[in-house]
PDB file of C-alpha atoms in Angstrom:
ATOM      1  CA  UNK A  12     -16.327  -6.391  23.475  1.00 48.00           C
ATOM      2  CA  UNK A  13     -18.224  -3.179  24.111  1.00 59.00           C
ATOM      3  CA  UNK A  14     -20.566  -3.727  21.132  1.00 60.00           C
ATOM      4  CA  UNK A  15     -20.223   0.100  20.633  1.00 66.00           C
ATOM      5  CA  UNK A  16     -23.048   0.457  17.958  1.00 79.00           C
ATOM      6  CA  UNK A  17     -22.361   1.244  14.614  1.00 79.00           C
ATOM      7  CA  UNK A  18     -23.849   1.804  10.931  1.00 88.00           C
ATOM      8  CA  UNK A  19     -22.531   0.213   7.622  1.00 92.00           C
ATOM      9  CA  UNK A  20     -22.583   2.706   5.213  1.00 94.00           C
ATOM     10  CA  UNK A  21     -21.471   2.554   1.264  1.00 96.00           C
ATOM     11  CA  UNK A  22     -19.736   5.134  -1.043  1.00 96.00           C
ATOM     12  CA  UNK A  23     -19.606   4.596  -4.626  1.00 97.00           C
ATOM     13  CA  UNK A  24     -16.140   5.886  -5.693  1.00 97.00           C
ATOM     14  CA  UNK A  25     -15.211   6.277  -9.619  1.00 96.00           C
ATOM     15  CA  UNK A  26     -12.214   3.869  -9.464  1.00 96.00           C
ATOM     16  CA  UNK A  27     -12.713   1.914  -6.666  1.00 96.00           C
ATOM     17  CA  UNK A  28     -16.341   0.958  -6.958  1.00 97.00           C
ATOM     18  CA  UNK A  29     -18.709   0.706  -3.770  1.00 97.00           C
ATOM     19  CA  UNK A  30     -16.790   1.033  -0.317  1.00 97.00           C
ATOM     20  CA  UNK A  31     -18.528  -0.221   3.036  1.00 97.00           C
ATOM     21  CA  UNK A  32     -17.440   1.632   5.745  1.00 97.00           C
ATOM     22  CA  UNK A  33     -18.536   1.180   9.887  1.00 95.00           C
ATOM     23  CA  UNK A  34     -19.746   4.630  11.244  1.00 92.00           C
ATOM     24  CA  UNK A  35     -19.674   4.765  15.194  1.00 86.00           C
ATOM     25  CA  UNK A  36     -22.983   6.153  15.974  1.00 85.00           C
ATOM     26  CA  UNK A  37     -22.392   8.420  18.265  1.00 82.00           C
ATOM     27  CA  UNK A  38     -23.755  11.751  18.627  1.00 80.00           C
ATOM     28  CA  UNK A  39     -20.407  13.703  19.129  1.00 77.00           C
ATOM     29  CA  UNK A  40     -18.691  11.932  16.094  1.00 80.00           C
ATOM     30  CA  UNK A  41     -18.143  14.155  13.043  1.00 83.00           C
ATOM     31  CA  UNK A  42     -19.475  12.900   9.967  1.00 84.00           C
ATOM     32  CA  UNK A  43     -17.262  10.413   8.250  1.00 88.00           C
ATOM     33  CA  UNK A  44     -17.161  10.077   4.045  1.00 90.00           C
ATOM     34  CA  UNK A  45     -14.755   8.168   1.715  1.00 94.00           C
ATOM     35  CA  UNK A  46     -14.638   9.495  -1.641  1.00 94.00           C
ATOM     36  CA  UNK A  47     -12.410   9.664  -4.603  1.00 96.00           C
ATOM     37  CA  UNK A  48     -10.900  12.848  -3.721  1.00 93.00           C
ATOM     38  CA  UNK A  49      -9.779  11.807  -0.516  1.00 93.00           C
ATOM     39  CA  UNK A  50      -8.324   8.460  -1.840  1.00 96.00           C
ATOM     40  CA  UNK A  51      -6.541  10.318  -4.661  1.00 95.00           C
ATOM     41  CA  UNK A  52      -4.791  12.243  -1.821  1.00 93.00           C
ATOM     42  CA  UNK A  53      -3.032   9.470  -0.453  1.00 96.00           C
ATOM     43  CA  UNK A  54      -2.567   8.085  -3.690  1.00 96.00           C
ATOM     44  CA  UNK A  55      -0.111  10.790  -4.556  1.00 93.00           C
ATOM     45  CA  UNK A  56       2.046   9.686  -1.389  1.00 96.00           C
ATOM     46  CA  UNK A  57       1.602   5.794  -1.078  1.00 97.00           C
ATOM     47  CA  UNK A  58       3.287   3.560  -3.364  1.00 96.00           C
ATOM     48  CA  UNK A  59       0.776   0.926  -3.822  1.00 97.00           C
ATOM     49  CA  UNK A  60       1.538  -2.635  -2.766  1.00 97.00           C
ATOM     50  CA  UNK A  61       4.007  -0.942   0.058  1.00 98.00           C
ATOM     51  CA  UNK A  62       3.893  -0.992   3.878  1.00 98.00           C
ATOM     52  CA  UNK A  63       2.167   2.032   5.491  1.00 98.00           C
ATOM     53  CA  UNK A  64       1.091   3.026   8.868  1.00 98.00           C
ATOM     54  CA  UNK A  65      -1.783   4.818  10.805  1.00 98.00           C
ATOM     55  CA  UNK A  66      -0.956   5.727  13.885  1.00 97.00           C
ATOM     56  CA  UNK A  67      -4.380   7.517  15.858  1.00 95.00           C
ATOM     57  CA  UNK A  68      -6.227   5.954  13.014  1.00 96.00           C
ATOM     58  CA  UNK A  69      -9.480   6.490  15.295  1.00 94.00           C
ATOM     59  CA  UNK A  70     -12.325   4.234  13.482  1.00 95.00           C
ATOM     60  CA  UNK A  71     -10.560   4.396  10.254  1.00 96.00           C
ATOM     61  CA  UNK A  72     -11.594   7.193   8.518  1.00 95.00           C
ATOM     62  CA  UNK A  73      -8.194   7.914   7.380  1.00 96.00           C
ATOM     63  CA  UNK A  74      -7.026   4.252   7.718  1.00 98.00           C
ATOM     64  CA  UNK A  75      -9.605   2.874   4.391  1.00 98.00           C
ATOM     65  CA  UNK A  76      -9.057   5.315   2.490  1.00 98.00           C
ATOM     66  CA  UNK A  77      -5.393   4.950   2.847  1.00 98.00           C
ATOM     67  CA  UNK A  78      -5.350   1.044   2.474  1.00 98.00           C
ATOM     68  CA  UNK A  79      -7.527   1.634  -0.717  1.00 98.00           C
ATOM     69  CA  UNK A  80      -4.719   3.706  -2.044  1.00 98.00           C
ATOM     70  CA  UNK A  81      -2.178   0.643  -0.944  1.00 98.00           C
ATOM     71  CA  UNK A  82      -4.290  -1.936  -2.410  1.00 97.00           C
ATOM     72  CA  UNK A  83      -5.034  -4.873  -1.703  1.00 97.00           C
ATOM     73  CA  UNK A  84      -1.580  -6.293  -2.085  1.00 97.00           C
ATOM     74  CA  UNK A  85      -0.038  -3.533   0.718  1.00 98.00           C
ATOM     75  CA  UNK A  86      -0.511  -3.710   4.579  1.00 98.00           C
ATOM     76  CA  UNK A  87      -1.934  -1.158   6.246  1.00 98.00           C
ATOM     77  CA  UNK A  88      -1.067  -0.954   9.880  1.00 98.00           C
ATOM     78  CA  UNK A  89      -3.432   0.772  12.376  1.00 98.00           C
ATOM     79  CA  UNK A  90      -3.103   1.309  15.525  1.00 98.00           C
ATOM     80  CA  UNK A  91      -5.363   2.993  18.003  1.00 96.00           C
ATOM     81  CA  UNK A  92      -6.025   2.766  22.123  1.00 94.00           C
ATOM     82  CA  UNK A  93      -9.393   3.297  22.350  1.00 92.00           C
ATOM     83  CA  UNK A  94     -11.405   0.372  22.849  1.00 92.00           C
ATOM     84  CA  UNK A  95     -14.610   2.378  21.809  1.00 91.00           C
ATOM     85  CA  UNK A  96     -12.795   3.484  18.588  1.00 92.00           C
ATOM     86  CA  UNK A  97     -10.980   0.100  18.189  1.00 95.00           C
ATOM     87  CA  UNK A  98     -14.098  -1.802  17.968  1.00 95.00           C
ATOM     88  CA  UNK A  99     -15.311   0.113  15.197  1.00 95.00           C
ATOM     89  CA  UNK A 100     -11.780   0.117  13.215  1.00 97.00           C
ATOM     90  CA  UNK A 101     -11.659  -3.578  13.782  1.00 97.00           C
ATOM     91  CA  UNK A 102     -14.722  -3.973  11.633  1.00 97.00           C
ATOM     92  CA  UNK A 103     -13.406  -1.551   8.879  1.00 98.00           C
ATOM     93  CA  UNK A 104     -10.298  -3.589   8.450  1.00 98.00           C
ATOM     94  CA  UNK A 105     -12.614  -6.468   7.626  1.00 97.00           C
ATOM     95  CA  UNK A 106     -15.042  -4.740   5.062  1.00 97.00           C
ATOM     96  CA  UNK A 107     -13.730  -4.189   1.108  1.00 97.00           C
ATOM     97  CA  UNK A 108     -10.808  -7.185   2.079  1.00 97.00           C
ATOM     98  CA  UNK A 109     -11.162  -7.576  -1.664  1.00 97.00           C
ATOM     99  CA  UNK A 110      -9.301  -3.622  -2.156  1.00 97.00           C
ATOM    100  CA  UNK A 111      -7.560  -3.182   1.253  1.00 98.00           C
ATOM    101  CA  UNK A 112      -5.305  -5.410   3.759  1.00 98.00           C
ATOM    102  CA  UNK A 113      -5.704  -3.685   7.124  1.00 98.00           C
ATOM    103  CA  UNK A 114      -4.149  -5.338  10.146  1.00 98.00           C
ATOM    104  CA  UNK A 115      -5.765  -3.002  13.214  1.00 98.00           C
ATOM    105  CA  UNK A 116      -3.624  -3.318  16.396  1.00 98.00           C
ATOM    106  CA  UNK A 117      -5.327  -2.008  19.997  1.00 97.00           C
ATOM    107  CA  UNK A 118      -2.604  -0.010  20.856  1.00 97.00           C
ATOM    108  CA  UNK A 119      -0.881   3.338  21.584  1.00 94.00           C
ATOM    109  CA  UNK A 120       2.686   3.939  20.219  1.00 95.00           C
ATOM    110  CA  UNK A 121       4.548   5.681  23.282  1.00 91.00           C
ATOM    111  CA  UNK A 122       8.333   5.940  23.649  1.00 89.00           C
ATOM    112  CA  UNK A 123       7.944   4.268  26.629  1.00 91.00           C
ATOM    113  CA  UNK A 124       5.739   0.401  26.170  1.00 94.00           C
ATOM    114  CA  UNK A 125       3.766  -0.062  29.239  1.00 94.00           C
ATOM    115  CA  UNK A 126       0.078   1.014  30.463  1.00 94.00           C
ATOM    116  CA  UNK A 127      -1.137   4.344  30.514  1.00 89.00           C
ATOM    117  CA  UNK A 128      -4.333   6.229  31.640  1.00 84.00           C
ATOM    118  CA  UNK A 129      -6.548   7.713  28.974  1.00 84.00           C
ATOM    119  CA  UNK A 130      -8.930  10.168  29.056  1.00 79.00           C
ATOM    120  CA  UNK A 131     -10.842  12.189  27.408  1.00 76.00           C
ATOM    121  CA  UNK A 132     -12.502  15.733  28.026  1.00 73.00           C
ATOM    122  CA  UNK A 133     -16.127  14.395  27.286  1.00 77.00           C
ATOM    123  CA  UNK A 134     -18.013  10.976  28.158  1.00 62.00           C
ATOM    124  CA  UNK A 135     -18.245   8.971  25.448  1.00 71.00           C
ATOM    125  CA  UNK A 136     -14.613   9.231  24.805  1.00 72.00           C
ATOM    126  CA  UNK A 137     -14.667  10.085  21.118  1.00 70.00           C
ATOM    127  CA  UNK A 138     -11.440  11.349  21.338  1.00 75.00           C
ATOM    128  CA  UNK A 139      -8.526  11.817  24.000  1.00 72.00           C
ATOM    129  CA  UNK A 140      -4.965  11.007  24.589  1.00 72.00           C
ATOM    130  CA  UNK A 141      -2.504   8.584  27.086  1.00 75.00           C
ATOM    131  CA  UNK A 142      -0.783   9.979  29.902  1.00 73.00           C
ATOM    132  CA  UNK A 143       1.030   8.342  33.090  1.00 73.00           C
ATOM    133  CA  UNK A 144      -0.567  10.808  35.184  1.00 69.00           C
ATOM    134  CA  UNK A 145      -4.210   9.955  35.894  1.00 74.00           C
ATOM    135  CA  UNK A 146      -4.829  13.594  36.191  1.00 68.00           C
ATOM    136  CA  UNK A 147      -3.603  15.151  32.718  1.00 64.00           C
ATOM    137  CA  UNK A 148      -4.665  17.560  30.223  1.00 72.00           C
ATOM    138  CA  UNK A 149      -6.541  14.843  27.857  1.00 65.00           C
ATOM    139  CA  UNK A 150      -9.794  15.664  30.033  1.00 62.00           C
ATOM    140  CA  UNK A 151     -11.666  14.482  33.088  1.00 69.00           C
ATOM    141  CA  UNK A 152     -13.261  11.595  31.767  1.00 68.00           C
ATOM    142  CA  UNK A 153     -11.144   8.359  32.178  1.00 74.00           C
ATOM    143  CA  UNK A 154     -11.333   4.916  30.887  1.00 74.00           C
ATOM    144  CA  UNK A 155     -11.937   2.419  33.316  1.00 82.00           C
ATOM    145  CA  UNK A 156      -8.977   0.409  32.473  1.00 87.00           C
ATOM    146  CA  UNK A 157      -5.563   1.204  31.756  1.00 89.00           C
ATOM    147  CA  UNK A 158      -4.496   0.954  27.496  1.00 90.00           C
ATOM    148  CA  UNK A 159      -1.568  -0.440  26.332  1.00 95.00           C
ATOM    149  CA  UNK A 160       1.361   1.535  24.655  1.00 95.00           C
ATOM    150  CA  UNK A 161       3.948  -0.361  22.505  1.00 96.00           C
ATOM    151  CA  UNK A 162       7.355   1.233  20.890  1.00 95.00           C
ATOM    152  CA  UNK A 163       6.539   1.248  17.231  1.00 96.00           C
ATOM    153  CA  UNK A 164       9.990   0.327  16.330  1.00 94.00           C
ATOM    154  CA  UNK A 165      10.280  -2.595  18.455  1.00 95.00           C
ATOM    155  CA  UNK A 166       6.978  -3.723  18.106  1.00 96.00           C
ATOM    156  CA  UNK A 167       7.255  -3.608  13.935  1.00 97.00           C
ATOM    157  CA  UNK A 168      10.683  -5.928  14.602  1.00 95.00           C
ATOM    158  CA  UNK A 169       8.669  -8.442  16.801  1.00 96.00           C
ATOM    159  CA  UNK A 170       6.275  -8.943  14.384  1.00 96.00           C
ATOM    160  CA  UNK A 171       8.712  -8.881  11.355  1.00 96.00           C
ATOM    161  CA  UNK A 172       7.268  -6.519   8.799  1.00 96.00           C
ATOM    162  CA  UNK A 173       9.407  -5.809   6.066  1.00 96.00           C
ATOM    163  CA  UNK A 174      10.702  -1.878   6.763  1.00 96.00           C
ATOM    164  CA  UNK A 175      12.000  -2.339   3.437  1.00 96.00           C
ATOM    165  CA  UNK A 176       8.691  -1.572   1.734  1.00 97.00           C
ATOM    166  CA  UNK A 177       7.873   1.359   4.060  1.00 98.00           C
ATOM    167  CA  UNK A 178       6.337   4.196   1.963  1.00 98.00           C
ATOM    168  CA  UNK A 179       4.173   6.388   4.656  1.00 98.00           C
ATOM    169  CA  UNK A 180       3.269   7.105   7.830  1.00 98.00           C
ATOM    170  CA  UNK A 181       0.341   9.333   9.445  1.00 97.00           C
ATOM    171  CA  UNK A 182       0.485   9.822  13.058  1.00 96.00           C
ATOM    172  CA  UNK A 183      -1.916  11.779  14.667  1.00 89.00           C
ATOM    173  CA  UNK A 184      -1.801  11.457  19.096  1.00 86.00           C
ATOM    174  CA  UNK A 185      -3.031  14.693  20.697  1.00 76.00           C
ATOM    175  CA  UNK A 186      -0.001  16.775  20.779  1.00 80.00           C
ATOM    176  CA  UNK A 187       2.727  13.831  21.229  1.00 84.00           C
ATOM    177  CA  UNK A 188       3.594  13.441  17.783  1.00 90.00           C
ATOM    178  CA  UNK A 189       7.485  14.887  17.873  1.00 92.00           C
ATOM    179  CA  UNK A 190       8.213  12.545  20.750  1.00 91.00           C
ATOM    180  CA  UNK A 191       6.856   9.113  19.140  1.00 93.00           C
ATOM    181  CA  UNK A 192       8.589  10.241  16.156  1.00 95.00           C
ATOM    182  CA  UNK A 193      11.906  10.547  18.027  1.00 94.00           C
ATOM    183  CA  UNK A 194      11.273   7.306  18.947  1.00 93.00           C
ATOM    184  CA  UNK A 195      11.166   5.805  15.721  1.00 95.00           C
ATOM    185  CA  UNK A 196      13.909   8.316  14.379  1.00 95.00           C
ATOM    186  CA  UNK A 197      15.631   5.311  13.138  1.00 95.00           C
ATOM    187  CA  UNK A 198      12.746   4.096  10.747  1.00 96.00           C
ATOM    188  CA  UNK A 199      12.861   7.742   9.332  1.00 97.00           C
ATOM    189  CA  UNK A 200      16.435   8.077   8.703  1.00 97.00           C
ATOM    190  CA  UNK A 201      16.839   4.966   7.308  1.00 97.00           C
ATOM    191  CA  UNK A 202      13.286   4.095   5.391  1.00 97.00           C
ATOM    192  CA  UNK A 203      12.548   7.817   4.414  1.00 98.00           C
ATOM    193  CA  UNK A 204       8.645   7.340   4.464  1.00 98.00           C
ATOM    194  CA  UNK A 205       6.633  10.371   3.746  1.00 98.00           C
ATOM    195  CA  UNK A 206       4.868  11.639   6.897  1.00 98.00           C
ATOM    196  CA  UNK A 207       1.858  13.511   7.661  1.00 96.00           C
ATOM    197  CA  UNK A 208       1.872  14.481  11.357  1.00 95.00           C
ATOM    198  CA  UNK A 209       0.320  17.570  13.504  1.00 92.00           C
ATOM    199  CA  UNK A 210       1.379  20.626  14.771  1.00 92.00           C
ATOM    200  CA  UNK A 211      -0.910  20.447  17.892  1.00 88.00           C
ATOM    201  CA  UNK A 212      -2.427  23.936  18.925  1.00 85.00           C
ATOM    202  CA  UNK A 213      -1.240  23.468  22.804  1.00 86.00           C
ATOM    203  CA  UNK A 214       2.777  23.373  21.368  1.00 88.00           C
ATOM    204  CA  UNK A 215       5.211  25.740  22.978  1.00 89.00           C
ATOM    205  CA  UNK A 216       7.926  27.804  20.509  1.00 93.00           C
ATOM    206  CA  UNK A 217      10.106  24.734  21.760  1.00 93.00           C
ATOM    207  CA  UNK A 218       8.335  22.062  20.670  1.00 92.00           C
ATOM    208  CA  UNK A 219       7.352  23.448  17.356  1.00 94.00           C
ATOM    209  CA  UNK A 220      11.154  24.148  16.699  1.00 95.00           C
ATOM    210  CA  UNK A 221      11.981  20.464  17.652  1.00 94.00           C
ATOM    211  CA  UNK A 222       9.475  19.496  14.813  1.00 95.00           C
ATOM    212  CA  UNK A 223      10.984  21.084  12.314  1.00 96.00           C
ATOM    213  CA  UNK A 224      14.377  20.430  13.307  1.00 97.00           C
ATOM    214  CA  UNK A 225      13.717  16.989  13.396  1.00 96.00           C
ATOM    215  CA  UNK A 226      12.934  16.786   9.608  1.00 97.00           C
ATOM    216  CA  UNK A 227      15.073  19.286   8.700  1.00 97.00           C
ATOM    217  CA  UNK A 228      18.649  17.160   9.504  1.00 97.00           C
ATOM    218  CA  UNK A 229      16.946  13.719   8.305  1.00 97.00           C
ATOM    219  CA  UNK A 230      16.898  16.135   4.974  1.00 97.00           C
ATOM    220  CA  UNK A 231      12.906  16.000   4.409  1.00 98.00           C
ATOM    221  CA  UNK A 232      11.476  19.335   3.256  1.00 97.00           C
ATOM    222  CA  UNK A 233       7.888  20.098   5.329  1.00 97.00           C
ATOM    223  CA  UNK A 234       4.575  21.890   3.539  1.00 96.00           C
ATOM    224  CA  UNK A 235       1.603  22.327   5.638  1.00 94.00           C
ATOM    225  CA  UNK A 236      -1.886  20.605   4.569  1.00 90.00           C
ATOM    226  CA  UNK A 237      -5.188  22.857   4.033  1.00 82.00           C
ATOM    227  CA  UNK A 238      -7.444  21.970   6.007  1.00 73.00           C
ATOM    228  CA  UNK A 239      -9.629  19.034   3.858  1.00 68.00           C
ATOM    229  CA  UNK A 240      -6.463  16.868   2.996  1.00 58.00           C
ATOM    230  CA  UNK A 241      -7.791  15.758  -0.278  1.00 55.00           C
ATOM    231  CA  UNK A 242      -7.541  19.365  -1.777  1.00 54.00           C
ATOM    232  CA  UNK A 243      -4.521  20.650  -3.548  1.00 56.00           C
ATOM    233  CA  UNK A 244      -4.901  24.557  -3.100  1.00 58.00           C
ATOM    234  CA  UNK A 245      -2.901  26.487   0.045  1.00 63.00           C
ATOM    235  CA  UNK A 246      -0.494  23.636   0.073  1.00 74.00           C
ATOM    236  CA  UNK A 247       2.854  25.739   1.022  1.00 89.00           C
ATOM    237  CA  UNK A 248       6.298  24.650   2.197  1.00 94.00           C
ATOM    238  CA  UNK A 249       7.284  25.461   5.740  1.00 95.00           C
ATOM    239  CA  UNK A 250      11.032  26.965   5.538  1.00 95.00           C
ATOM    240  CA  UNK A 251      11.969  27.479   9.033  1.00 95.00           C
ATOM    241  CA  UNK A 252      11.131  27.358  12.640  1.00 95.00           C
ATOM    242  CA  UNK A 253       9.623  30.748  12.398  1.00 95.00           C
ATOM    243  CA  UNK A 254       7.042  28.940  10.023  1.00 95.00           C
ATOM    244  CA  UNK A 255       5.783  26.489  12.489  1.00 94.00           C
ATOM    245  CA  UNK A 256       4.642  29.308  14.501  1.00 93.00           C
ATOM    246  CA  UNK A 257       2.289  31.202  11.735  1.00 92.00           C
ATOM    247  CA  UNK A 258      -0.576  28.871  12.455  1.00 92.00           C
ATOM    248  CA  UNK A 259      -2.252  27.719  15.910  1.00 90.00           C
ATOM    249  CA  UNK A 260      -2.939  24.578  15.187  1.00 90.00           C
ATOM    250  CA  UNK A 261      -2.346  22.200  11.458  1.00 92.00           C
ATOM    251  CA  UNK A 262      -1.512  19.313   9.979  1.00 93.00           C
ATOM    252  CA  UNK A 263       1.731  19.254   7.779  1.00 95.00           C
ATOM    253  CA  UNK A 264       3.313  16.352   5.620  1.00 96.00           C
ATOM    254  CA  UNK A 265       7.031  16.189   4.791  1.00 97.00           C
ATOM    255  CA  UNK A 266       8.611  14.434   1.707  1.00 97.00           C
ATOM    256  CA  UNK A 267      12.717  13.332   1.389  1.00 97.00           C
ATOM    257  CA  UNK A 268      14.063  16.091  -0.157  1.00 96.00           C
ATOM    258  CA  UNK A 269      15.304  13.480  -3.062  1.00 96.00           C
ATOM    259  CA  UNK A 270      11.364  12.822  -3.957  1.00 95.00           C
ATOM    260  CA  UNK A 271       9.959  16.505  -3.521  1.00 93.00           C
ATOM    261  CA  UNK A 272      10.245  17.070  -6.911  1.00 91.00           C
ATOM    262  CA  UNK A 273       8.266  13.582  -7.434  1.00 91.00           C
ATOM    263  CA  UNK A 274       5.729  14.357  -5.264  1.00 90.00           C
ATOM    264  CA  UNK A 275       4.807  17.605  -6.307  1.00 87.00           C
ATOM    265  CA  UNK A 276       4.649  16.999 -10.499  1.00 80.00           C
TER     266      UNK A 276
END
């Protein structure tokens, strides 16, 4: 245990009631707020009582509202390889257990399972990414020990997760989203979950095109999200590869074509 310093704060939600959340006491950590609007945002996409997955969960600021939307009867699986943030994520998985069911794993998701370097752009390792190369784009501050990565499909099969109940995946992996999505393309094709992903600022034209093509070929529609997930303003459909180059950095969600009308009603 790293004994990362944390503070337990409480939020009062109109529907879910009082919620506890462990906040990492790190000066570089942005403020975290759990409110009804955020939970309701996820309720639009998550089928209550289903299996949902958070890849790049950090301390749980997305995991907890996702899990509240999913409910105690659902299964919310959260992955993060960073041992500092995982310690806080693990605490958050043990709070609100009358309303959530969070299973945290201290793993990265990667195409190739194994050990990876974890680098950050700042010394507290508040954020960062994995790489097979010791010197990499994620920053000069490196964890003393390597982190472990698993292949998502293999891992879920090994853990006997009922993928027929999968309804939603969120992925945020510092520019590696496309490679990871391709690694579990079989899951997307067979179980058709709604997915929130990131078009990273440093992605080139080819990788942006590939992101669009992946979902287009699977009969999913893409939509750009506003900067604040919980708002409905400025949600617009991404209708071509060219649209993926309109914004430098943005989040998007992708919905099976057969569910678009349902989600937007």
